[in-house]
Coordinates of C-alpha atoms in Angstrom, one line a residue:
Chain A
X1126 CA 17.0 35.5 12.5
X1127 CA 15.2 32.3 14.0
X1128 CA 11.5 33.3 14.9
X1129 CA 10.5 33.0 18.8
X1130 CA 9.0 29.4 17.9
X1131 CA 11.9 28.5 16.2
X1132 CA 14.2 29.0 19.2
X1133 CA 11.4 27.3 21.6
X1134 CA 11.4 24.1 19.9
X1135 CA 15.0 24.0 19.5
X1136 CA 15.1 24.2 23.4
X1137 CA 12.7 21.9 23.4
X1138 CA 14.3 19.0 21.1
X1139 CA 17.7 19.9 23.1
X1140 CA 15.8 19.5 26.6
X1141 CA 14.6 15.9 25.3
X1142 CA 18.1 15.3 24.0
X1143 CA 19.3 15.4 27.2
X1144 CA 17.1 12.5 28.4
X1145 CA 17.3 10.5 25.5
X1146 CA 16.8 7.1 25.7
X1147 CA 20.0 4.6 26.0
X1148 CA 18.7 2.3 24.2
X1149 CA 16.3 1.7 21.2
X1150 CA 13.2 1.3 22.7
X1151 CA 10.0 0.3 20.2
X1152 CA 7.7 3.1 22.1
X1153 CA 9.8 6.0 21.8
X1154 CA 7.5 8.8 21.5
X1155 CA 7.5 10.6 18.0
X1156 CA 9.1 13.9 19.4
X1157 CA 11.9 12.3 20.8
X1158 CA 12.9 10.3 18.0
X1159 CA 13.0 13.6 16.3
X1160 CA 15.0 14.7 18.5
X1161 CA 17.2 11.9 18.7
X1162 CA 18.0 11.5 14.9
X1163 CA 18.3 15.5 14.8
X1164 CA 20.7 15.4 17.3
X1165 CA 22.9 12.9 16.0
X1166 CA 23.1 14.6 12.5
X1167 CA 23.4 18.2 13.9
X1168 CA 26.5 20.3 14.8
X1169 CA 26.3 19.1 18.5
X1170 CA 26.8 15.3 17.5
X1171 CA 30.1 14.7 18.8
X1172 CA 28.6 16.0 21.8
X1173 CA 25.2 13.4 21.8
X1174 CA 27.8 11.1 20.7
X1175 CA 29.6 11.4 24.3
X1176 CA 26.8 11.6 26.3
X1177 CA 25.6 8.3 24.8
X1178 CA 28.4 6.6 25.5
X1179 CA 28.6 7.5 28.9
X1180 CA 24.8 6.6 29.1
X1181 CA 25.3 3.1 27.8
X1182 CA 28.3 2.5 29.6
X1183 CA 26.7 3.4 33.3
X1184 CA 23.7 1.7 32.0
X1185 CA 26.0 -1.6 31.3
X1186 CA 27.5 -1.0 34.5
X1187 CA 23.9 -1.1 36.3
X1188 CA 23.4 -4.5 34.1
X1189 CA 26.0 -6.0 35.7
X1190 CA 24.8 -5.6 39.7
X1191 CA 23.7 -9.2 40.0
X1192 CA 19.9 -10.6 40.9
X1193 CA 20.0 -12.1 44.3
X1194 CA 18.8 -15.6 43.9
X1195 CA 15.7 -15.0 46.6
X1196 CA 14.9 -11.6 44.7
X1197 CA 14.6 -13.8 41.2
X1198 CA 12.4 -16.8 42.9
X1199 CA 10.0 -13.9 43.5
X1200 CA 9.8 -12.6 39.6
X1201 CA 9.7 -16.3 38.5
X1202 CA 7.1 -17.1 41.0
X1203 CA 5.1 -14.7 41.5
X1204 CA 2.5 -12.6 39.1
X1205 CA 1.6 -9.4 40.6
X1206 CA 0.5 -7.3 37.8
X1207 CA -3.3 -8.1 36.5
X1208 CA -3.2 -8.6 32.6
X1209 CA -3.6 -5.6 31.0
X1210 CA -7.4 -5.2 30.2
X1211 CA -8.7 -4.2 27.4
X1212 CA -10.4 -0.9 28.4
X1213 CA -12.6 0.2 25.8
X1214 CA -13.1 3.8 27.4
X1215 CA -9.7 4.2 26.1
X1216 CA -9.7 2.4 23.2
X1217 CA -12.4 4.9 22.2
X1218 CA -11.0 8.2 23.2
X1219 CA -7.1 7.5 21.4
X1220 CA -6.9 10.0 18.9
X1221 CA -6.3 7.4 15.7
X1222 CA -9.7 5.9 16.9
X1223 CA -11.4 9.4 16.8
X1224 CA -9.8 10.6 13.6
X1225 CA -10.7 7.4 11.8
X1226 CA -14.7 7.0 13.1
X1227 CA -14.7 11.0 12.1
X1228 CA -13.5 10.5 8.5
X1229 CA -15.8 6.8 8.3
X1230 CA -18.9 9.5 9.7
X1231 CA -17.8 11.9 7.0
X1232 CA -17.3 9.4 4.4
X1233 CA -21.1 7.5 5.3
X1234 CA -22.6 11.0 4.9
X1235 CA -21.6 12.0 1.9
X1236 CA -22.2 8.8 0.7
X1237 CA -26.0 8.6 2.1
X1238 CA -26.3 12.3 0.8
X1239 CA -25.0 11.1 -2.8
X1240 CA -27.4 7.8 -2.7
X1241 CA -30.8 10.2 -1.6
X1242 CA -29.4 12.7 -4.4
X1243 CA -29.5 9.7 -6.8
X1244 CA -33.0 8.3 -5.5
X1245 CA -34.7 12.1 -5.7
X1246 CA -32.7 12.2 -9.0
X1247 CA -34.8 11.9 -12.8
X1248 CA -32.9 12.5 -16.4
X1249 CA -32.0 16.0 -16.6
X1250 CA -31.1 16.4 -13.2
X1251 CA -27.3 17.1 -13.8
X1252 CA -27.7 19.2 -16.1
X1253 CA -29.7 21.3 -14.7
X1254 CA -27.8 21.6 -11.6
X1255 CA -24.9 22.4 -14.0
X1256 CA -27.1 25.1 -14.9
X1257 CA -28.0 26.7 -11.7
X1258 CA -24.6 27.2 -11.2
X1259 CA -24.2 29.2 -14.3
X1260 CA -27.9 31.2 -13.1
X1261 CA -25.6 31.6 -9.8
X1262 CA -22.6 33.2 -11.7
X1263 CA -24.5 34.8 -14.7
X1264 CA -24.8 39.0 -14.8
X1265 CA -27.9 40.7 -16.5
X1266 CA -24.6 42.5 -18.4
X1267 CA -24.1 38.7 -20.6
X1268 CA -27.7 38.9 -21.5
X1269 CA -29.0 40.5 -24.8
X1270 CA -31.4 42.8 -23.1
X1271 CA -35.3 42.5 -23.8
X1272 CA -38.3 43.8 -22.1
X1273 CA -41.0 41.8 -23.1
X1274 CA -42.8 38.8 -21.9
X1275 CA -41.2 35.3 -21.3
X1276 CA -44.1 33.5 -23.5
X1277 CA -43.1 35.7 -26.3
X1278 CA -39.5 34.3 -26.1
X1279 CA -40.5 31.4 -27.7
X1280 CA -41.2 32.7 -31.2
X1281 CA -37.6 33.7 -30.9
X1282 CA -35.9 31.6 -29.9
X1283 CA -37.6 29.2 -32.7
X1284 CA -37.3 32.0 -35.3
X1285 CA -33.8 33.4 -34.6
X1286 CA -32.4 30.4 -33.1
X1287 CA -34.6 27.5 -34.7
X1288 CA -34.7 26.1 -31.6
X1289 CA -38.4 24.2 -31.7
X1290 CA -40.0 23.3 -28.6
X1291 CA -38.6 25.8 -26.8
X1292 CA -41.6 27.2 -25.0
X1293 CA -42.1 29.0 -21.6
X1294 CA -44.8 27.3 -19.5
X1295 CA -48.1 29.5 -19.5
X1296 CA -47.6 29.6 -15.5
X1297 CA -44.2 31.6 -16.6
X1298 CA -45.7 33.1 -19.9
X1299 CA -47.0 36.6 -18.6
X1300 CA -43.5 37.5 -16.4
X1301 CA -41.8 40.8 -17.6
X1302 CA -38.1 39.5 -18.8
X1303 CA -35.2 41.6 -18.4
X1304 CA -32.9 40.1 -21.1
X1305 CA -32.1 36.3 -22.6
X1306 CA -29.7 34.4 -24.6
X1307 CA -28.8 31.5 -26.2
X1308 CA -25.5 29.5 -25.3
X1309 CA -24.2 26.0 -26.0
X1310 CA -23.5 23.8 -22.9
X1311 CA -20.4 21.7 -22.0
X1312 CA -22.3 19.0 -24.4
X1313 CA -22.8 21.1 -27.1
X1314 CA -26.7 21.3 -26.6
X1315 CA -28.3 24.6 -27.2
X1316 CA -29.5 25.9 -24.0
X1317 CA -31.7 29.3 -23.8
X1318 CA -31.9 31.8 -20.6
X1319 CA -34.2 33.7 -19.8
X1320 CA -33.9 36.6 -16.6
X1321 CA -37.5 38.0 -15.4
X1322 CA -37.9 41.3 -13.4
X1323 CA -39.9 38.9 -11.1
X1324 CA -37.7 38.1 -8.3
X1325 CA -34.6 38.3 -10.5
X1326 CA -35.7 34.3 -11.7
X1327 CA -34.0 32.8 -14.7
X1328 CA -35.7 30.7 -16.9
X1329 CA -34.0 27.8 -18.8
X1330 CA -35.0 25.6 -21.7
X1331 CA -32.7 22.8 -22.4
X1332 CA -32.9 19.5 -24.8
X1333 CA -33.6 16.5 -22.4
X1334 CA -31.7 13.5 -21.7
X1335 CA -30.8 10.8 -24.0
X1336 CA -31.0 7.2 -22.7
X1337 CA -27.3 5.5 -23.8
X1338 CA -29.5 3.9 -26.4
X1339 CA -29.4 7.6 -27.8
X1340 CA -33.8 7.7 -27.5
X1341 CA -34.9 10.8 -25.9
X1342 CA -36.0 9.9 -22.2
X1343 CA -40.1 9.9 -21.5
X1344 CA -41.8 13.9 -21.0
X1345 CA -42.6 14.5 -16.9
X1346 CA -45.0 17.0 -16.4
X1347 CA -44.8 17.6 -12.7
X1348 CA -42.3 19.6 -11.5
X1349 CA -39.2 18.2 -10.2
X1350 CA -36.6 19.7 -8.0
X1351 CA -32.5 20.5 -7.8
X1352 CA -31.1 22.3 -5.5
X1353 CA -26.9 23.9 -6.2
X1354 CA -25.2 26.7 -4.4
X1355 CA -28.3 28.2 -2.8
X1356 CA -30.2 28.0 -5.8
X1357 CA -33.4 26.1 -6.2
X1358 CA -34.7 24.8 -9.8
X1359 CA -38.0 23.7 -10.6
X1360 CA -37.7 21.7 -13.5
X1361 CA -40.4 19.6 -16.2
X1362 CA -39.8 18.4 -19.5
X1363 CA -42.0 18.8 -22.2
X1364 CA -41.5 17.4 -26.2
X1365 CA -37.9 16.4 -25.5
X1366 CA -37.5 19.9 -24.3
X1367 CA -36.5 21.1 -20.2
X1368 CA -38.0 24.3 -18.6
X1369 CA -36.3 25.0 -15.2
X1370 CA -37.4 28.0 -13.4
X1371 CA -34.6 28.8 -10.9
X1372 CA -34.3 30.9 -8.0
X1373 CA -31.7 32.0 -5.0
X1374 CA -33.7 30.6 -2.0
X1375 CA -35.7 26.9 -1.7
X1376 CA -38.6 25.1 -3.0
X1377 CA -40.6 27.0 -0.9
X1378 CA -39.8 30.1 -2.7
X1379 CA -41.2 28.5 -5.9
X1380 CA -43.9 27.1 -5.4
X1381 CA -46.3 30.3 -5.4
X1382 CA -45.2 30.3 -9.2
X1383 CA -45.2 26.3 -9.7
X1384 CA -49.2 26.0 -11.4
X1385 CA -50.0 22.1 -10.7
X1386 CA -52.4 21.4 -13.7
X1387 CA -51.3 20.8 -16.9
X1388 CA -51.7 22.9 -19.6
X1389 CA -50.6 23.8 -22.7
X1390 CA -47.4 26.2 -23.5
X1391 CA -48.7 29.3 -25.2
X1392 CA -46.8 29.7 -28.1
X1393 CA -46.7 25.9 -29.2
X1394 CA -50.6 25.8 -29.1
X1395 CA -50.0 29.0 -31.2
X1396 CA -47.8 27.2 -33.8
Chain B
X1195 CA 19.3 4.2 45.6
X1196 CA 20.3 3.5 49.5
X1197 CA 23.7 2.4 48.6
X1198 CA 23.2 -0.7 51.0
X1199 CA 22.1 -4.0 49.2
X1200 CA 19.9 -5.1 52.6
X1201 CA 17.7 -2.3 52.6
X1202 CA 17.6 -2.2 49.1
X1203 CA 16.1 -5.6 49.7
X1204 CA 14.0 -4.7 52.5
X1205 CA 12.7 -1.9 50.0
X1206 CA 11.9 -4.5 47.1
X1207 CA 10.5 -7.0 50.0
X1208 CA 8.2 -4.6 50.8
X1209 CA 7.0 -3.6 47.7
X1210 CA 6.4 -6.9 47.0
X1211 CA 4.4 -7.6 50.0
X1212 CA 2.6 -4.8 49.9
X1213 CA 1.9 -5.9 45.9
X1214 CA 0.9 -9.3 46.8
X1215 CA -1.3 -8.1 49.9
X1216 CA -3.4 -5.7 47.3
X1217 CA -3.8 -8.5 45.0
X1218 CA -5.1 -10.6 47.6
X1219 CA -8.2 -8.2 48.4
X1220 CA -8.4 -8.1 45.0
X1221 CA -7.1 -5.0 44.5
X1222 CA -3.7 -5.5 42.4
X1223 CA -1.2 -2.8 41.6
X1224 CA -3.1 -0.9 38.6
X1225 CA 0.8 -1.3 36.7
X1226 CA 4.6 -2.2 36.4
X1227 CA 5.1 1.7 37.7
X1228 CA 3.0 1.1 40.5
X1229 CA 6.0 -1.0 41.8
X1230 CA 9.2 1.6 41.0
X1231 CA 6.7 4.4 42.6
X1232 CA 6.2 2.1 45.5
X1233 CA 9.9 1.0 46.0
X1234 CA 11.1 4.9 45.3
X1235 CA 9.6 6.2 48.3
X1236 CA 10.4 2.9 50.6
X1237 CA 14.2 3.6 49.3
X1238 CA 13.5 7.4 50.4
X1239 CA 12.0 6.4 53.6
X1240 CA 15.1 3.9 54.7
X1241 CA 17.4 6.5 53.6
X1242 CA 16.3 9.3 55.5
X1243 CA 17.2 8.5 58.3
X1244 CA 20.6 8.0 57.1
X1245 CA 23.2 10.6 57.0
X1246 CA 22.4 13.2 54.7
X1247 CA 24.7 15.0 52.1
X1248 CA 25.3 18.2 52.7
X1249 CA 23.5 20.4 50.4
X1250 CA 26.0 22.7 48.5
X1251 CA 26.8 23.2 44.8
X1252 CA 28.9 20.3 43.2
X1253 CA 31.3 20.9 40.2
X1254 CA 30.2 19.9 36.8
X1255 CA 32.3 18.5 33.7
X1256 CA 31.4 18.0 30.1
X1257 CA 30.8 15.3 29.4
X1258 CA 34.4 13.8 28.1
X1259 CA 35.0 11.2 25.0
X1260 CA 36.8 9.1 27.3
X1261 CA 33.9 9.1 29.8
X1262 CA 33.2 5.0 29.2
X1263 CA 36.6 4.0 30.0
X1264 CA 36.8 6.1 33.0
X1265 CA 33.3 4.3 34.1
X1266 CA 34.9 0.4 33.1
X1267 CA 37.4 0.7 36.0
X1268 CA 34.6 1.9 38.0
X1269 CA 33.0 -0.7 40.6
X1270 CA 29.7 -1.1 41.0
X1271 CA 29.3 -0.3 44.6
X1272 CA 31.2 3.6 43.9
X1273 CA 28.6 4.0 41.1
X1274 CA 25.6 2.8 43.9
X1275 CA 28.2 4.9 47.0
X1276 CA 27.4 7.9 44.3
X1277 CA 23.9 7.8 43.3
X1278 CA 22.9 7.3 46.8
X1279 CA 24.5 10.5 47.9
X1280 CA 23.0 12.9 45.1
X1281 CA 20.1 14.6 46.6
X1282 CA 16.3 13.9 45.5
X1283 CA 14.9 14.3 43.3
X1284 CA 18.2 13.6 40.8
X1285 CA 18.9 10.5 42.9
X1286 CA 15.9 8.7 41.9
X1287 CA 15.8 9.8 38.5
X1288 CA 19.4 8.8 37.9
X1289 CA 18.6 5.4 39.3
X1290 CA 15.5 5.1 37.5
X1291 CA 17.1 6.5 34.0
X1292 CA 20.1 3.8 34.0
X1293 CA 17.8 1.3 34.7
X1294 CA 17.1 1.8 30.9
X1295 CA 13.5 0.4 31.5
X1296 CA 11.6 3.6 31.0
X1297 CA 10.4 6.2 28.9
X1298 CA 10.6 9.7 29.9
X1299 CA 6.8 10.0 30.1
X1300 CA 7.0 6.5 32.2
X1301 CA 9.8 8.0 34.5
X1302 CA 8.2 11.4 35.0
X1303 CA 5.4 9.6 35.9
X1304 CA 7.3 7.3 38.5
X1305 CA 9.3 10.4 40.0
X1306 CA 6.3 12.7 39.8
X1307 CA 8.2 15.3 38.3
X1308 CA 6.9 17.4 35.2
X1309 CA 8.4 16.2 32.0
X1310 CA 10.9 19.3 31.6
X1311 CA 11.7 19.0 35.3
X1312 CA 13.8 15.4 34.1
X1313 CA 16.3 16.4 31.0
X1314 CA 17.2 19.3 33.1
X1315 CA 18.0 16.6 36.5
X1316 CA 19.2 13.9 34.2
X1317 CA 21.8 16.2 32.3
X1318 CA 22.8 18.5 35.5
X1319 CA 23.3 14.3 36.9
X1320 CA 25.4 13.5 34.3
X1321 CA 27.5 16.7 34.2
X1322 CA 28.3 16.0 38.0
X1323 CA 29.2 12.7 37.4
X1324 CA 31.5 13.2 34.6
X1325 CA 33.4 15.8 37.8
X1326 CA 32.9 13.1 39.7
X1327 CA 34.4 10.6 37.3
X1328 CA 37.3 13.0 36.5
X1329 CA 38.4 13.0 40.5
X1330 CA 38.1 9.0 41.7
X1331 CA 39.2 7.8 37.9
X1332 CA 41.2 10.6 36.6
X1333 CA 41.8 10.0 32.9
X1334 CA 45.5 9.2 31.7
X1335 CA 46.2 10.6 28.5
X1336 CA 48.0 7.8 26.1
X1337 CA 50.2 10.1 24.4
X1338 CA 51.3 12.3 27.8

């Protein structure tokens, strides 16, 4: 059974059909030529069919009245319409204008975005924002659950896991951990996770970047910054090793846990 | 639209006039519609104070295949007798639509009508005409 809207634009097309033009005409509006080419193909054609022929034959008819000679000297002589101006009001406002300065708008922002994503950016960067989205998706459930503190992670993770380097930052080092694991990344690197009670953070240690000359990029030891689905990383790199804290929320949430002077990771100073 | 050729040219002549008069205080007509608006309601105004058809309901045909022949032996001042004595708004938008000059956005805009107002004119016309049609040049079947 033809739906309500169905049965309004058929009326519709039919209602156009009825004034269709006799003629092709280059600026025939979209819906009519719909209309047009669905009339001559549907079951009423023979009757279009009539109705056009009548219309072009009235139409020739019309044709035919003749131009009075006086009438044409005034047409020939005479220019009574002003060129058509160019009115930029309107130029602006037509829809394939608006559509197109939209999508270049669009297109120039997410390219600006992109190129200040790129400036702020520093090796490591993609992966760890590859990694706050799996601190965004991970459950405490995929964690081996331990209760200890994050410093002493690092014995394990070097004993269990001979991962080396792998050391929480003292300013981390005393946070009550809820479970960890270690998982391999899209690359095949060996990346460790930590959750802490505090705040529900996640802690990650990750190998750092390789230049394409395959030498491991130079250590940072301030803290650097991604940002990914609402999560906020705080990230440094220390003996070709990343630490990223991350947390739901911004920078600003951080930074009460972000110490600024440089020290020594616990358990490395230990070994 | 009058069905008289000298008051169709008094119509057009002052159109014109009027057309060249704005232009001259620099005030041109703003487009080509400004001049079929213009004429329209000069034509209305000559006719008016013609004779008037009564208003009544006139029969309506469909539309028949052999509708263009019927219109050949047709002459052009029957087709002009006939236009001229449909009542307005169809008159106008007849004329206007054989013209073949417009869109139907263009002649709604000329006949100020809304745009479903015209199919509906334009097709009741063209019903009437085919009655008409079917009564001055009544079709002779070949075969009969």
């Amino acid at each position: 059974m033809p739906s309500c809207r169905t049965l309004m634009m058929k009326r519709r097309q039919s209602s156009l059909v009825d004034c269709a033009p006799i003629t092709d005409k280059p600026g025939t509006d979209r819906a009519m030529r719909t209309a047009v080419t669905r009339a001559r193909r549907g079951a009423g054609a023979p009757r279009f069919a009539h109705q056009q022929a009548l219309d072009r034959a009235i139409a020739a008819l019309v044709q035919s009245i003749p131009v009075g000679p006086e009438i044409a000297e005034w047409f020939a002589n005479e220019s009574l319409i002003p060129a058509g101006k160019r009115r930029w009001r309107k130029i602006l406002f037509n829809p394939v204008v608006v559509a197109i300065a939209i999508a270049v708008m669009v297109i120039a922002g997410v390219f600006s975005y992109r190129v200040h994503e790129r400036i702020k950016d520093f090796p490591g960067a993609s992966a760890a924002r590859h990694l706050l989205t799996v601190a965004s998706s991970t459950r405490s459930v995929l964690l081996d659950p331990i209760r200890t503190d994050a410093g002493a992670l690092s014995d394990l993770f070097f004993m269990k896991h001979r991962l080396e380097h792998y050391d929480v930052p003292p300013t981390f080092a005393d946070f009550k951990t809820i479970g960890c694991r270690v998982f391999d990344d899209e690359d095949g690197q060996r990346v460790a996770q930590i959750w802490l009670v505090e705040k529900h953070m996640q802690l990650f240690l990750f190998p750092a970047e390789k230049d394409p000359q395959g030498r491991r990029v130079p250590d940072f030891d301030d803290w650097r910054f991604v940002e990914q689905e609402g999560w906020t990383g705080a990230v440094k790199q220390r003996n070709g090793v990343c630490f990223m804290a991350a947390i739901r929320g911004t920078d600003k949430d951080l930074a009460p846990y972000l110490s600024t002077k440089s020290e020594q990771p616990a358990s490395s100073a230990a070994r | 639209m009058t069905g008289d050729l000298d008051k169709a040219k008094d119509a057009f002549q002052g159109t014109v006039r009027e057309a060249a008069l704005r232009s001259a205080r620099g005030e041109p007509p703003a487009d080509r519609l400004w001049f079929f608006r213009d004429a329209r309601w000069r034509c209305l105004a000559l006719t008016d104070k013609d004779l008037q058809a009564e208003p009544g309901h006139l029969a309506e045909h469909e539309v028949a295949p052999f509708a263009p022949a019927q219109v050949e032996q047709l002459h052009v001042e029957q087709l002009a007798a006939w236009v001229s004595a449909a009542p307005e708004p169809q008159r106008s938008a007849m004329a206007l639509f054989y013209l073949d000059e417009f869109s139907q956005a263009e002649l709604a805009s000329v006949l100020e009508l809304k745009p479903r107002e015209l199919p509906q004119l334009i097709a009741t016309g063209r019903r009437e005409f085919q009655a008409w049609l079917d009564a001055v040049v009544p079709h002779v079947d070949d075969e009969a």
